[in-house]
Amino acid sequence: MSHFDNGRRIGRRASFVLLVCANVLMMATASAPSPIYPLYRERWGFSVTMLTVIFAGYVAGPLGALLTVGSLSDHLEERPHLGPTGPASRAPRADPVLNPHNQPISTNFLGKDSSMRAITVRDRDAGVSGLTLTDMPYPHAAENDAIVRVYAAGFTPGELDWPGTWSDRAGRDRTPSIPGHELSGVVVELGYGTTGLTVGQRVFGLTDWTRNGSLAEYTAVEARNLAPLAADIDHTVAAALPISGLTAWQGLFDHAHLTTGQTVLIHGAAGGVGSIAVQLAREVGARVIGTGRADDRDVALGLGAQTFLDLDADDLQHVGEVDVVFDVIGGDILERSTELVRPGGTLVTIAMPPTVRPKDGRAIFFVVEPDRARLTDLAQRLRTGRLNPIVGAVRPLSETASAFARHRRTPGKTIIQVADEQGMPTSF
Ligand SMILES: NC(=O)c1ccc[n+]([C@@H]2O[C@H](COP(=O)([O-])OP(=O)(O)OC[C@H]3O[C@@H](n4cnc5c(N)ncnc54)[C@H](OP(=O)(O)O)[C@@H]3O)[C@@H](O)[C@H]2O)c1
């Protein structure tokens, strides 16, 4: 706090004490059988009440004004950054944002009428070749939103087939739309009423399915979809965690209720979701059988799977009975896996609603839900080395189309780096 701030605070306290004294004096004058009371009446014909009003007008008025100005200036001082699209909610001011090397970084680069660089899609039939680097308007912070300066973004293979990529909740065309639903970055603005986050805070999380996503310099996200990110976690690693981490957790534990000592078959064990599922299942003490392509064997075993099956070469039926099947592939592999579920067991899939069910078990298809508390827990596991999301490749925004289009995927997630750790845009 500066000397100026200190002086102003002392001044406000002194004026408050003066106001109280003045009021006490007035009350005493008005109520006591004062010897000067008759004098007022005789000389000036004023009543005590009149005198009190005059006294209050001259003394309490200016003091009251002084106090009001004081508290007003306090209020103004506490107001957070006023974002480019209007008034932000009242949130405490954040300390200057530092990168992991303790260097300050900028948190806001664009104004209301600015445009930003983003990947967009317009034509559903164009597929991956329709992903174009273009200029888009800076996003609007709606109620309970945060605008995040995106440092790193993740995408899900196949998301160009999701209805939410093309239409809003009411089914209306929302193209040109920005894909990508995972992000790590810094909050630069808060919408009206947004709580729980501050401007300048490092965050990571999911973007809404039916709104513009994270393959952009800035994105508007419901604040509840975001969790704080510690300074020692790289944005490129954090961006690999939200969808894969939450999907793996919710599938294994919320839906399939996997517990210690059970056996789980995890398809696509070297992929984005599968690689996290293998690690979480092992940590809970389950026996893990991973599947995938021949090239994925070492990765899956390295993550903790006890057995690996090459789906192109090995016979799935050799697995025997399992308590849980976690499927990320769908189709024929999903169907054949139902026979492996032992009575009372669960098949959980994220690929498609299953058409067949285990004879004496459950079959569940679900869509991942945002969960700030679980994201926080996953980030903590990451910090302590209990969880390691695989970042197979990091590419600039301009290479998003080729990152989507790869014929043979690298293990884990491909991350799009939008800005470096200092917040400077990477080459487009
Ligand atoms: N419902 C939900 O909430 C939800 C959430 C997240 C993801 N998803 C969906 O789940 C799927 C998986 O997502 P992800 O991020 O984990 O994708 P991913 O990173 O591509 O992982 C899938 C893994 O499965 C392997 N694989 C696919 N087909 C295979 C086959 N026939 N034989 C052997 N291996 C095969 C892939 O290998 P290759 O790369 O070599 O093909 C890859 O290693 C996607 O379709 C995604 O849209 C759904």
Short mmCIF file of C-alpha atoms and ligand atoms in Angstrom, two decimals:
data_model
loop_
_atom_site.label_atom_id
_atom_site.label_comp_id
_atom_site.label_asym_id
_atom_site.label_seq_id
_atom_site.Cartn_x
_atom_site.Cartn_y
_atom_site.Cartn_z
CA MET A 1 0.00 0.00 0.00
CA SER A 2 1.37 3.47 -0.96
CA HIS A 3 1.78 6.47 1.42
CA PHE A 4 -1.04 8.10 -0.48
CA ASP A 5 -3.38 5.16 0.21
CA ASN A 6 -2.40 5.17 3.88
CA GLY A 7 -3.08 8.89 4.27
CA ARG A 8 -6.45 8.58 2.63
CA ARG A 9 -7.45 5.72 4.91
CA ILE A 10 -6.45 7.65 8.05
CA GLY A 11 -8.38 10.70 6.76
CA ARG A 12 -11.53 8.64 6.29
CA ARG A 13 -11.29 7.17 9.78
CA ALA A 14 -10.79 10.63 11.31
CA SER A 15 -13.82 12.03 9.50
CA PHE A 16 -15.91 9.09 10.71
CA VAL A 17 -14.91 9.75 14.34
CA LEU A 18 -15.75 13.45 13.88
CA LEU A 19 -19.17 12.58 12.52
CA VAL A 20 -19.94 10.36 15.52
CA CYS A 21 -18.81 13.11 17.95
CA ALA A 22 -20.95 15.68 16.16
CA ASN A 23 -24.01 13.47 16.42
CA VAL A 24 -23.45 12.77 20.12
CA LEU A 25 -23.09 16.51 20.74
CA MET A 26 -26.31 17.25 18.88
CA MET A 27 -28.27 14.62 20.77
CA ALA A 28 -26.96 15.90 24.08
CA THR A 29 -27.89 19.46 23.18
CA ALA A 30 -31.37 18.45 22.10
CA SER A 31 -32.28 16.18 25.01
CA ALA A 32 -30.54 17.61 28.11
CA PRO A 33 -32.28 20.26 30.19
CA SER A 34 -29.73 22.62 28.82
CA PRO A 35 -29.21 26.00 30.45
CA ILE A 36 -28.77 27.54 27.03
CA TYR A 37 -32.15 26.22 25.74
CA PRO A 38 -34.21 29.13 27.04
CA LEU A 39 -31.59 31.45 25.55
CA TYR A 40 -32.20 30.10 22.04
CA ARG A 41 -35.90 30.65 22.36
CA GLU A 42 -35.65 34.13 23.85
CA ARG A 43 -32.97 35.55 21.59
CA TRP A 44 -33.65 33.89 18.26
CA GLY A 45 -37.00 32.15 18.73
CA PHE A 46 -35.50 28.90 17.37
CA SER A 47 -36.57 25.55 18.64
CA VAL A 48 -33.97 23.00 19.60
CA THR A 49 -35.16 20.82 16.75
CA MET A 50 -34.46 23.64 14.30
CA LEU A 51 -30.97 24.09 15.72
CA THR A 52 -30.33 20.38 15.44
CA VAL A 53 -31.33 20.40 11.76
CA ILE A 54 -29.04 23.37 11.04
CA PHE A 55 -26.19 21.82 12.96
CA ALA A 56 -26.66 18.54 11.14
CA GLY A 57 -26.77 20.33 7.79
CA TYR A 58 -23.49 22.18 8.37
CA VAL A 59 -21.48 19.46 10.09
CA ALA A 60 -22.87 16.06 9.18
CA GLY A 61 -23.49 16.93 5.52
CA PRO A 62 -19.90 17.63 4.45
CA LEU A 63 -18.60 14.79 6.62
CA GLY A 64 -21.11 12.40 5.08
CA ALA A 65 -20.06 13.53 1.62
CA LEU A 66 -16.44 12.98 2.55
CA LEU A 67 -17.21 9.43 3.67
CA THR A 68 -19.23 8.71 0.55
CA VAL A 69 -16.41 9.89 -1.71
CA GLY A 70 -14.00 7.75 0.28
CA SER A 71 -16.02 4.57 -0.07
CA LEU A 72 -16.74 5.33 -3.74
CA SER A 73 -13.05 5.61 -4.50
CA ASP A 74 -12.52 2.33 -2.65
CA HIS A 75 -15.20 0.72 -4.79
CA LEU A 76 -13.69 2.01 -8.01
CA GLU A 77 -10.28 0.85 -6.95
CA GLU A 78 -11.56 -2.68 -6.35
CA ARG A 79 -13.19 -3.00 -9.77
CA PRO A 80 -11.50 -5.59 -11.91
CA HIS A 81 -10.27 -5.16 -15.46
CA LEU A 82 -13.07 -3.77 -17.61
CA GLY A 83 -13.04 -6.08 -20.56
CA PRO A 84 -13.35 -5.03 -24.14
CA THR A 85 -16.99 -6.11 -24.36
CA GLY A 86 -18.35 -4.24 -21.36
CA PRO A 87 -18.52 -4.42 -17.60
CA ALA A 88 -16.88 -7.41 -16.04
CA SER A 89 -18.17 -8.98 -12.85
CA ARG A 90 -16.66 -7.97 -9.51
CA ALA A 91 -13.70 -10.23 -9.05
CA PRO A 92 -10.58 -9.68 -7.00
CA ARG A 93 -7.64 -8.35 -8.98
CA ALA A 94 -5.12 -11.03 -9.77
CA ASP A 95 -1.41 -10.63 -9.24
CA PRO A 96 0.59 -10.04 -12.40
CA VAL A 97 0.58 -13.23 -14.43
CA LEU A 98 3.92 -14.97 -14.48
CA ASN A 99 5.06 -17.77 -16.73
CA PRO A 100 6.72 -20.81 -15.15
CA HIS A 101 10.03 -18.91 -15.30
CA ASN A 102 8.58 -16.03 -13.23
CA GLN A 103 8.49 -13.60 -16.12
CA PRO A 104 5.42 -11.38 -16.40
CA ILE A 105 3.16 -12.09 -19.31
CA SER A 106 0.49 -10.00 -20.94
CA THR A 107 -3.14 -11.08 -20.40
CA ASN A 108 -5.06 -9.03 -22.91
CA PHE A 109 -4.13 -8.32 -26.47
CA LEU A 110 -7.30 -7.49 -28.36
CA GLY A 111 -10.10 -4.98 -28.06
CA LYS A 112 -13.83 -5.21 -28.62
CA ASP A 113 -13.77 -4.54 -32.33
CA SER A 114 -10.63 -6.51 -33.07
CA SER A 115 -10.49 -9.72 -34.95
CA MET A 116 -8.51 -12.79 -33.99
CA ARG A 117 -6.97 -15.73 -35.79
CA ALA A 118 -8.97 -18.93 -35.61
CA ILE A 119 -9.56 -22.23 -37.36
CA THR A 120 -13.05 -22.38 -38.81
CA VAL A 121 -15.26 -24.82 -40.67
CA ARG A 122 -18.17 -23.86 -42.94
CA ASP A 123 -18.89 -26.84 -45.14
CA ARG A 124 -19.83 -30.13 -43.51
CA ASP A 125 -19.09 -32.13 -46.64
CA ALA A 126 -15.57 -30.72 -46.95
CA GLY A 127 -14.37 -32.72 -43.92
CA VAL A 128 -10.85 -32.03 -42.70
CA SER A 129 -9.95 -30.09 -45.85
CA GLY A 130 -12.53 -27.51 -44.82
CA LEU A 131 -10.49 -26.48 -41.75
CA THR A 132 -9.29 -22.97 -42.59
CA LEU A 133 -7.17 -20.41 -40.75
CA THR A 134 -9.18 -17.21 -40.85
CA ASP A 135 -10.05 -13.97 -39.03
CA MET A 136 -12.97 -14.13 -36.63
CA PRO A 137 -14.46 -11.51 -34.29
CA TYR A 138 -13.17 -11.38 -30.71
CA PRO A 139 -15.69 -13.43 -28.68
CA HIS A 140 -18.45 -11.97 -26.51
CA ALA A 141 -18.42 -12.75 -22.79
CA ALA A 142 -21.97 -13.82 -21.95
CA GLU A 143 -23.26 -14.22 -18.39
CA ASN A 144 -21.10 -16.59 -16.32
CA ASP A 145 -18.52 -16.78 -19.13
CA ALA A 146 -14.80 -16.29 -19.03
CA ILE A 147 -12.87 -15.14 -22.07
CA VAL A 148 -9.68 -17.18 -22.20
CA ARG A 149 -6.54 -16.27 -24.10
CA VAL A 150 -5.80 -19.71 -25.55
CA TYR A 151 -2.20 -20.88 -25.22
CA ALA A 152 -2.78 -24.51 -26.19
CA ALA A 153 -5.79 -26.33 -27.61
CA GLY A 154 -6.81 -29.94 -28.00
CA PHE A 155 -9.22 -31.49 -30.47
CA THR A 156 -10.90 -34.87 -30.74
CA PRO A 157 -10.57 -36.90 -33.92
CA GLY A 158 -14.05 -37.17 -35.36
CA GLU A 159 -15.45 -34.00 -33.83
CA LEU A 160 -16.24 -32.70 -37.32
CA ASP A 161 -19.00 -35.32 -37.32
CA TRP A 162 -20.56 -34.07 -34.09
CA PRO A 163 -23.86 -32.19 -34.58
CA GLY A 164 -22.70 -29.47 -32.15
CA THR A 165 -19.91 -28.51 -34.53
CA TRP A 166 -22.50 -27.34 -37.04
CA SER A 167 -25.56 -26.24 -35.14
CA ASP A 168 -26.43 -24.56 -31.86
CA ARG A 169 -28.67 -25.98 -29.12
CA ALA A 170 -31.77 -24.96 -31.03
CA GLY A 171 -30.55 -26.81 -34.11
CA ARG A 172 -29.76 -23.61 -36.04
CA ASP A 173 -26.78 -23.44 -38.37
CA ARG A 174 -23.88 -21.81 -36.50
CA THR A 175 -21.20 -21.85 -39.19
CA PRO A 176 -18.55 -20.61 -39.55
CA SER A 177 -17.75 -22.45 -36.34
CA ILE A 178 -14.50 -22.90 -34.49
CA PRO A 179 -13.74 -26.51 -33.51
CA GLY A 180 -11.56 -27.76 -30.62
CA HIS A 181 -12.97 -28.37 -27.15
CA GLU A 182 -9.94 -28.54 -24.89
CA LEU A 183 -7.85 -25.59 -23.85
CA SER A 184 -5.25 -24.24 -21.52
CA GLY A 185 -4.70 -20.51 -21.21
CA VAL A 186 -5.21 -17.34 -19.19
CA VAL A 187 -8.48 -15.59 -18.27
CA VAL A 188 -8.58 -12.10 -19.83
CA GLU A 189 -12.17 -11.13 -19.14
CA LEU A 190 -15.15 -12.20 -17.05
CA GLY A 191 -18.79 -11.99 -18.10
CA TYR A 192 -21.52 -10.49 -15.94
CA GLY A 193 -21.98 -12.53 -12.77
CA THR A 194 -19.04 -14.86 -13.35
CA THR A 195 -17.58 -16.14 -10.10
CA GLY A 196 -14.81 -18.50 -9.08
CA LEU A 197 -12.16 -17.21 -11.50
CA THR A 198 -10.08 -14.05 -11.74
CA VAL A 199 -8.67 -12.09 -14.64
CA GLY A 200 -5.07 -13.13 -15.18
CA GLN A 201 -5.60 -16.63 -13.81
CA ARG A 202 -4.14 -19.67 -15.58
CA VAL A 203 -6.92 -22.14 -16.36
CA PHE A 204 -7.62 -25.29 -18.34
CA GLY A 205 -10.81 -27.09 -19.26
CA LEU A 206 -13.47 -27.83 -21.84
CA THR A 207 -15.38 -25.54 -24.16
CA ASP A 208 -19.08 -26.00 -24.79
CA TRP A 209 -19.99 -28.42 -27.60
CA THR A 210 -22.36 -26.04 -29.37
CA ARG A 211 -20.29 -22.85 -29.17
CA ASN A 212 -17.09 -21.74 -30.81
CA GLY A 213 -14.19 -23.74 -29.45
CA SER A 214 -10.53 -23.49 -28.58
CA LEU A 215 -8.72 -23.52 -31.94
CA ALA A 216 -8.48 -19.74 -31.76
CA GLU A 217 -6.55 -16.99 -30.03
CA TYR A 218 -9.48 -16.33 -27.67
CA THR A 219 -12.57 -18.25 -26.71
CA ALA A 220 -15.64 -17.67 -24.52
CA VAL A 221 -16.25 -20.53 -22.08
CA GLU A 222 -18.70 -21.08 -19.25
CA ALA A 223 -16.53 -20.56 -16.18
CA ARG A 224 -17.77 -23.78 -14.56
CA ASN A 225 -16.07 -25.73 -17.38
CA LEU A 226 -12.67 -24.41 -16.30
CA ALA A 227 -10.34 -25.23 -13.42
CA PRO A 228 -7.31 -23.34 -12.10
CA LEU A 229 -3.96 -24.44 -13.49
CA ALA A 230 -0.79 -24.38 -11.40
CA ALA A 231 2.12 -22.33 -12.76
CA ASP A 232 4.37 -25.38 -13.02
CA ILE A 233 2.17 -27.23 -15.53
CA ASP A 234 2.83 -26.44 -19.19
CA HIS A 235 -0.17 -25.30 -21.20
CA THR A 236 0.60 -27.92 -23.86
CA VAL A 237 0.35 -30.71 -21.28
CA ALA A 238 -2.74 -29.28 -19.56
CA ALA A 239 -4.58 -29.04 -22.89
CA ALA A 240 -4.22 -32.81 -23.29
CA LEU A 241 -6.10 -33.53 -20.09
CA PRO A 242 -9.66 -32.10 -19.97
CA ILE A 243 -11.69 -34.35 -22.29
CA SER A 244 -9.45 -37.41 -22.10
CA GLY A 245 -9.04 -37.20 -18.33
CA LEU A 246 -12.70 -36.58 -17.50
CA THR A 247 -13.94 -39.15 -20.02
CA ALA A 248 -11.61 -41.84 -18.67
CA TRP A 249 -12.55 -41.07 -15.06
CA GLN A 250 -16.30 -40.88 -15.64
CA GLY A 251 -16.28 -44.05 -17.78
CA LEU A 252 -14.25 -46.18 -15.39
CA PHE A 253 -15.55 -45.00 -12.03
CA ASP A 254 -18.83 -43.08 -12.38
CA HIS A 255 -20.40 -45.44 -14.93
CA ALA A 256 -18.60 -48.80 -14.68
CA HIS A 257 -17.76 -48.55 -10.94
CA LEU A 258 -14.37 -50.19 -11.45
CA THR A 259 -12.70 -51.18 -8.17
CA THR A 260 -9.53 -52.78 -6.86
CA GLY A 261 -8.92 -56.33 -7.99
CA GLN A 262 -11.28 -56.22 -10.98
CA THR A 263 -10.19 -56.77 -14.58
CA VAL A 264 -10.76 -54.12 -17.23
CA LEU A 265 -10.30 -54.34 -20.99
CA ILE A 266 -9.39 -50.92 -22.41
CA HIS A 267 -9.60 -50.50 -26.18
CA GLY A 268 -7.40 -47.89 -27.88
CA ALA A 269 -5.05 -48.01 -24.89
CA ALA A 270 -2.44 -45.74 -26.51
CA GLY A 271 -4.96 -43.11 -27.64
CA GLY A 272 -6.02 -39.89 -25.93
CA VAL A 273 -8.73 -41.35 -23.68
CA GLY A 274 -7.38 -44.91 -23.49
CA SER A 275 -3.90 -43.89 -22.31
CA ILE A 276 -5.38 -41.99 -19.36
CA ALA A 277 -7.84 -44.81 -18.62
CA VAL A 278 -4.98 -47.32 -18.38
CA GLN A 279 -3.16 -45.17 -15.82
CA LEU A 280 -6.25 -44.48 -13.70
CA ALA A 281 -7.32 -48.14 -13.72
CA ARG A 282 -3.87 -49.30 -12.67
CA GLU A 283 -3.73 -46.77 -9.87
CA VAL A 284 -6.99 -48.04 -8.40
CA GLY A 285 -5.50 -51.54 -8.39
CA ALA A 286 -7.34 -53.10 -11.32
CA ARG A 287 -5.82 -55.62 -13.73
CA VAL A 288 -5.58 -53.91 -17.14
CA ILE A 289 -5.71 -55.45 -20.59
CA GLY A 290 -5.01 -52.86 -23.28
CA THR A 291 -5.71 -53.11 -27.00
CA GLY A 292 -4.77 -51.17 -30.11
CA ARG A 293 -2.48 -51.43 -33.13
CA ALA A 294 0.76 -53.41 -33.07
CA ASP A 295 2.77 -50.17 -32.76
CA ASP A 296 0.87 -49.25 -29.59
CA ARG A 297 2.10 -52.25 -27.59
CA ASP A 298 5.09 -50.60 -25.91
CA VAL A 299 3.17 -47.45 -25.05
CA ALA A 300 0.28 -49.36 -23.49
CA LEU A 301 2.56 -51.66 -21.49
CA GLY A 302 4.68 -48.68 -20.47
CA LEU A 303 1.59 -46.97 -19.05
CA GLY A 304 0.87 -49.96 -16.85
CA ALA A 305 -1.27 -52.39 -18.87
CA GLN A 306 -0.37 -55.96 -17.86
CA THR A 307 -1.43 -57.47 -21.18
CA PHE A 308 -1.71 -56.03 -24.70
CA LEU A 309 -3.77 -57.24 -27.63
CA ASP A 310 -3.12 -56.21 -31.23
CA LEU A 311 -6.66 -55.91 -32.57
CA ASP A 312 -5.50 -56.60 -36.14
CA ALA A 313 -3.69 -59.81 -35.25
CA ASP A 314 -4.81 -61.22 -31.90
CA ASP A 315 -8.07 -62.93 -31.09
CA LEU A 316 -10.21 -60.86 -28.74
CA GLN A 317 -11.88 -63.98 -27.35
CA HIS A 318 -8.57 -65.07 -25.79
CA VAL A 319 -8.98 -62.32 -23.21
CA GLY A 320 -11.48 -64.37 -21.22
CA GLU A 321 -14.06 -62.77 -18.92
CA VAL A 322 -13.61 -59.23 -17.65
CA ASP A 323 -15.52 -57.07 -15.18
CA VAL A 324 -15.41 -53.95 -17.34
CA VAL A 325 -14.92 -53.20 -21.02
CA PHE A 326 -13.98 -49.59 -21.79
CA ASP A 327 -14.55 -49.03 -25.51
CA VAL A 328 -13.41 -46.03 -27.58
CA ILE A 329 -13.69 -47.64 -31.03
CA GLY A 330 -17.28 -48.85 -31.52
CA GLY A 331 -18.53 -50.96 -34.43
CA ASP A 332 -17.51 -54.58 -34.68
CA ILE A 333 -14.99 -54.34 -31.83
CA LEU A 334 -17.67 -53.00 -29.49
CA GLU A 335 -20.06 -55.76 -30.49
CA ARG A 336 -17.55 -58.56 -30.03
CA SER A 337 -16.53 -57.16 -26.66
CA THR A 338 -20.00 -57.58 -25.15
CA GLU A 339 -19.44 -61.35 -24.95
CA LEU A 340 -16.43 -60.80 -22.70
CA VAL A 341 -18.36 -59.07 -19.91
CA ARG A 342 -18.88 -61.42 -16.97
CA PRO A 343 -22.29 -61.56 -15.24
CA GLY A 344 -22.91 -58.34 -13.33
CA GLY A 345 -20.19 -56.54 -15.30
CA THR A 346 -20.36 -53.41 -17.44
CA LEU A 347 -19.51 -52.43 -20.99
CA VAL A 348 -19.02 -48.69 -21.23
CA THR A 349 -18.47 -47.02 -24.57
CA ILE A 350 -17.79 -43.45 -25.67
CA ALA A 351 -17.90 -44.21 -29.39
CA MET A 352 -21.58 -44.87 -30.10
CA PRO A 353 -24.77 -46.11 -28.44
CA PRO A 354 -24.35 -49.91 -28.32
CA THR A 355 -26.75 -52.05 -30.31
CA VAL A 356 -26.01 -55.20 -28.31
CA ARG A 357 -25.69 -55.78 -24.56
CA PRO A 358 -23.86 -58.26 -22.38
CA LYS A 359 -26.11 -61.22 -21.55
CA ASP A 360 -26.14 -60.50 -17.83
CA GLY A 361 -24.57 -57.06 -17.58
CA ARG A 362 -25.00 -53.41 -18.42
CA ALA A 363 -24.07 -51.50 -21.57
CA ILE A 364 -23.61 -47.74 -21.23
CA PHE A 365 -22.89 -44.99 -23.73
CA PHE A 366 -22.21 -41.55 -22.29
CA VAL A 367 -20.95 -38.11 -23.24
CA VAL A 368 -18.35 -36.56 -20.97
CA GLU A 369 -19.54 -33.81 -18.62
CA PRO A 370 -17.58 -30.83 -17.29
CA ASP A 371 -16.43 -31.20 -13.69
CA ARG A 372 -14.20 -28.53 -12.17
CA ALA A 373 -13.45 -30.52 -9.01
CA ARG A 374 -12.36 -33.59 -10.96
CA LEU A 375 -10.24 -31.47 -13.32
CA THR A 376 -8.52 -30.02 -10.26
CA ASP A 377 -7.90 -33.53 -8.95
CA LEU A 378 -6.50 -34.69 -12.31
CA ALA A 379 -4.16 -31.68 -12.46
CA GLN A 380 -2.92 -32.53 -8.97
CA ARG A 381 -2.22 -36.10 -10.05
CA LEU A 382 -0.29 -34.70 -12.98
CA ARG A 383 1.81 -32.47 -10.70
CA THR A 384 2.67 -35.34 -8.42
CA GLY A 385 3.61 -37.62 -11.32
CA ARG A 386 0.74 -40.07 -10.78
CA LEU A 387 -0.71 -39.23 -14.20
CA ASN A 388 1.09 -38.49 -17.44
CA PRO A 389 -0.99 -37.43 -20.42
CA ILE A 390 0.81 -38.38 -23.60
CA VAL A 391 1.42 -35.39 -25.85
CA GLY A 392 2.32 -37.10 -29.12
CA ALA A 393 2.90 -33.90 -31.10
CA VAL A 394 2.67 -30.12 -30.73
CA ARG A 395 1.75 -28.16 -33.88
CA PRO A 396 1.03 -24.48 -34.63
CA LEU A 397 -2.49 -23.27 -35.39
CA SER A 398 -1.72 -23.09 -39.10
CA GLU A 399 -1.09 -26.85 -39.18
CA THR A 400 -4.39 -27.83 -37.58
CA ALA A 401 -5.83 -29.33 -40.77
CA SER A 402 -2.89 -31.66 -41.27
CA ALA A 403 -2.94 -32.54 -37.55
CA PHE A 404 -6.60 -33.61 -37.90
CA ALA A 405 -5.92 -35.46 -41.14
CA ARG A 406 -3.07 -37.74 -40.11
CA HIS A 407 -3.57 -41.23 -41.46
CA ARG A 408 -1.44 -42.88 -38.82
CA ARG A 409 -1.72 -41.19 -35.47
CA THR A 410 1.07 -40.68 -33.00
CA PRO A 411 0.18 -42.03 -29.53
CA GLY A 412 -1.76 -39.80 -27.15
CA LYS A 413 -2.95 -36.31 -28.05
CA THR A 414 -1.84 -33.89 -30.71
CA ILE A 415 -1.86 -30.40 -29.22
CA ILE A 416 -2.16 -27.14 -31.11
CA GLN A 417 0.02 -24.43 -29.60
CA VAL A 418 -1.57 -21.02 -30.12
CA ALA A 419 0.73 -18.88 -27.97
CA ASP A 420 4.05 -19.50 -26.25
CA GLU A 421 4.46 -19.39 -22.45
CA GLN A 422 4.99 -15.59 -22.64
CA GLY A 423 1.63 -15.26 -24.38
CA MET A 424 3.11 -14.34 -27.75
CA PRO A 425 1.33 -15.88 -30.74
CA THR A 426 3.20 -18.80 -32.26
CA SER A 427 3.75 -18.50 -36.00
CA PHE A 428 0.47 -18.88 -37.83
N1 LIG B 1 -18.55 -39.78 -25.67
C1 LIG B 1 -17.61 -38.95 -25.23
O1 LIG B 1 -17.82 -38.22 -24.28
C2 LIG B 1 -16.27 -38.93 -25.91
C3 LIG B 1 -15.21 -38.26 -25.28
C4 LIG B 1 -13.96 -38.31 -25.89
C5 LIG B 1 -13.81 -38.99 -27.09
N2 LIG B 1 -14.87 -39.60 -27.67
C6 LIG B 1 -14.70 -40.37 -28.90
O2 LIG B 1 -13.94 -41.51 -28.56
C7 LIG B 1 -13.08 -41.88 -29.61
C8 LIG B 1 -11.65 -41.98 -29.10
O3 LIG B 1 -11.19 -40.71 -28.71
P1 LIG B 1 -9.65 -40.50 -28.43
O4 LIG B 1 -9.45 -39.06 -28.18
O5 LIG B 1 -9.14 -41.48 -27.43
O6 LIG B 1 -9.09 -40.88 -29.89
P2 LIG B 1 -7.64 -41.37 -30.27
O7 LIG B 1 -6.62 -40.56 -29.55
O8 LIG B 1 -7.61 -41.44 -31.75
O9 LIG B 1 -7.56 -42.84 -29.66
C9 LIG B 1 -8.17 -43.95 -30.25
C10 LIG B 1 -7.15 -45.10 -30.23
O10 LIG B 1 -7.79 -46.24 -30.68
C11 LIG B 1 -7.03 -46.79 -31.76
N3 LIG B 1 -7.90 -47.47 -32.71
C12 LIG B 1 -8.98 -46.98 -33.33
N4 LIG B 1 -9.54 -47.88 -34.12
C13 LIG B 1 -8.79 -48.99 -33.99
C14 LIG B 1 -8.85 -50.29 -34.56
N5 LIG B 1 -9.81 -50.64 -35.43
N6 LIG B 1 -7.92 -51.18 -34.21
C15 LIG B 1 -6.95 -50.86 -33.34
N7 LIG B 1 -6.82 -49.65 -32.78
C16 LIG B 1 -7.75 -48.73 -33.10
C17 LIG B 1 -6.38 -45.60 -32.40
O11 LIG B 1 -5.26 -45.98 -33.18
P3 LIG B 1 -5.01 -45.22 -34.60
O12 LIG B 1 -4.72 -43.82 -34.23
O13 LIG B 1 -3.86 -45.91 -35.16
O14 LIG B 1 -6.27 -45.37 -35.38
C18 LIG B 1 -6.00 -44.80 -31.17
O15 LIG B 1 -4.80 -45.26 -30.60
C19 LIG B 1 -13.29 -40.84 -30.70
O16 LIG B 1 -14.19 -41.37 -31.64
C20 LIG B 1 -13.92 -39.66 -29.97
O17 LIG B 1 -14.76 -38.94 -30.82
C21 LIG B 1 -16.09 -39.60 -27.11
#
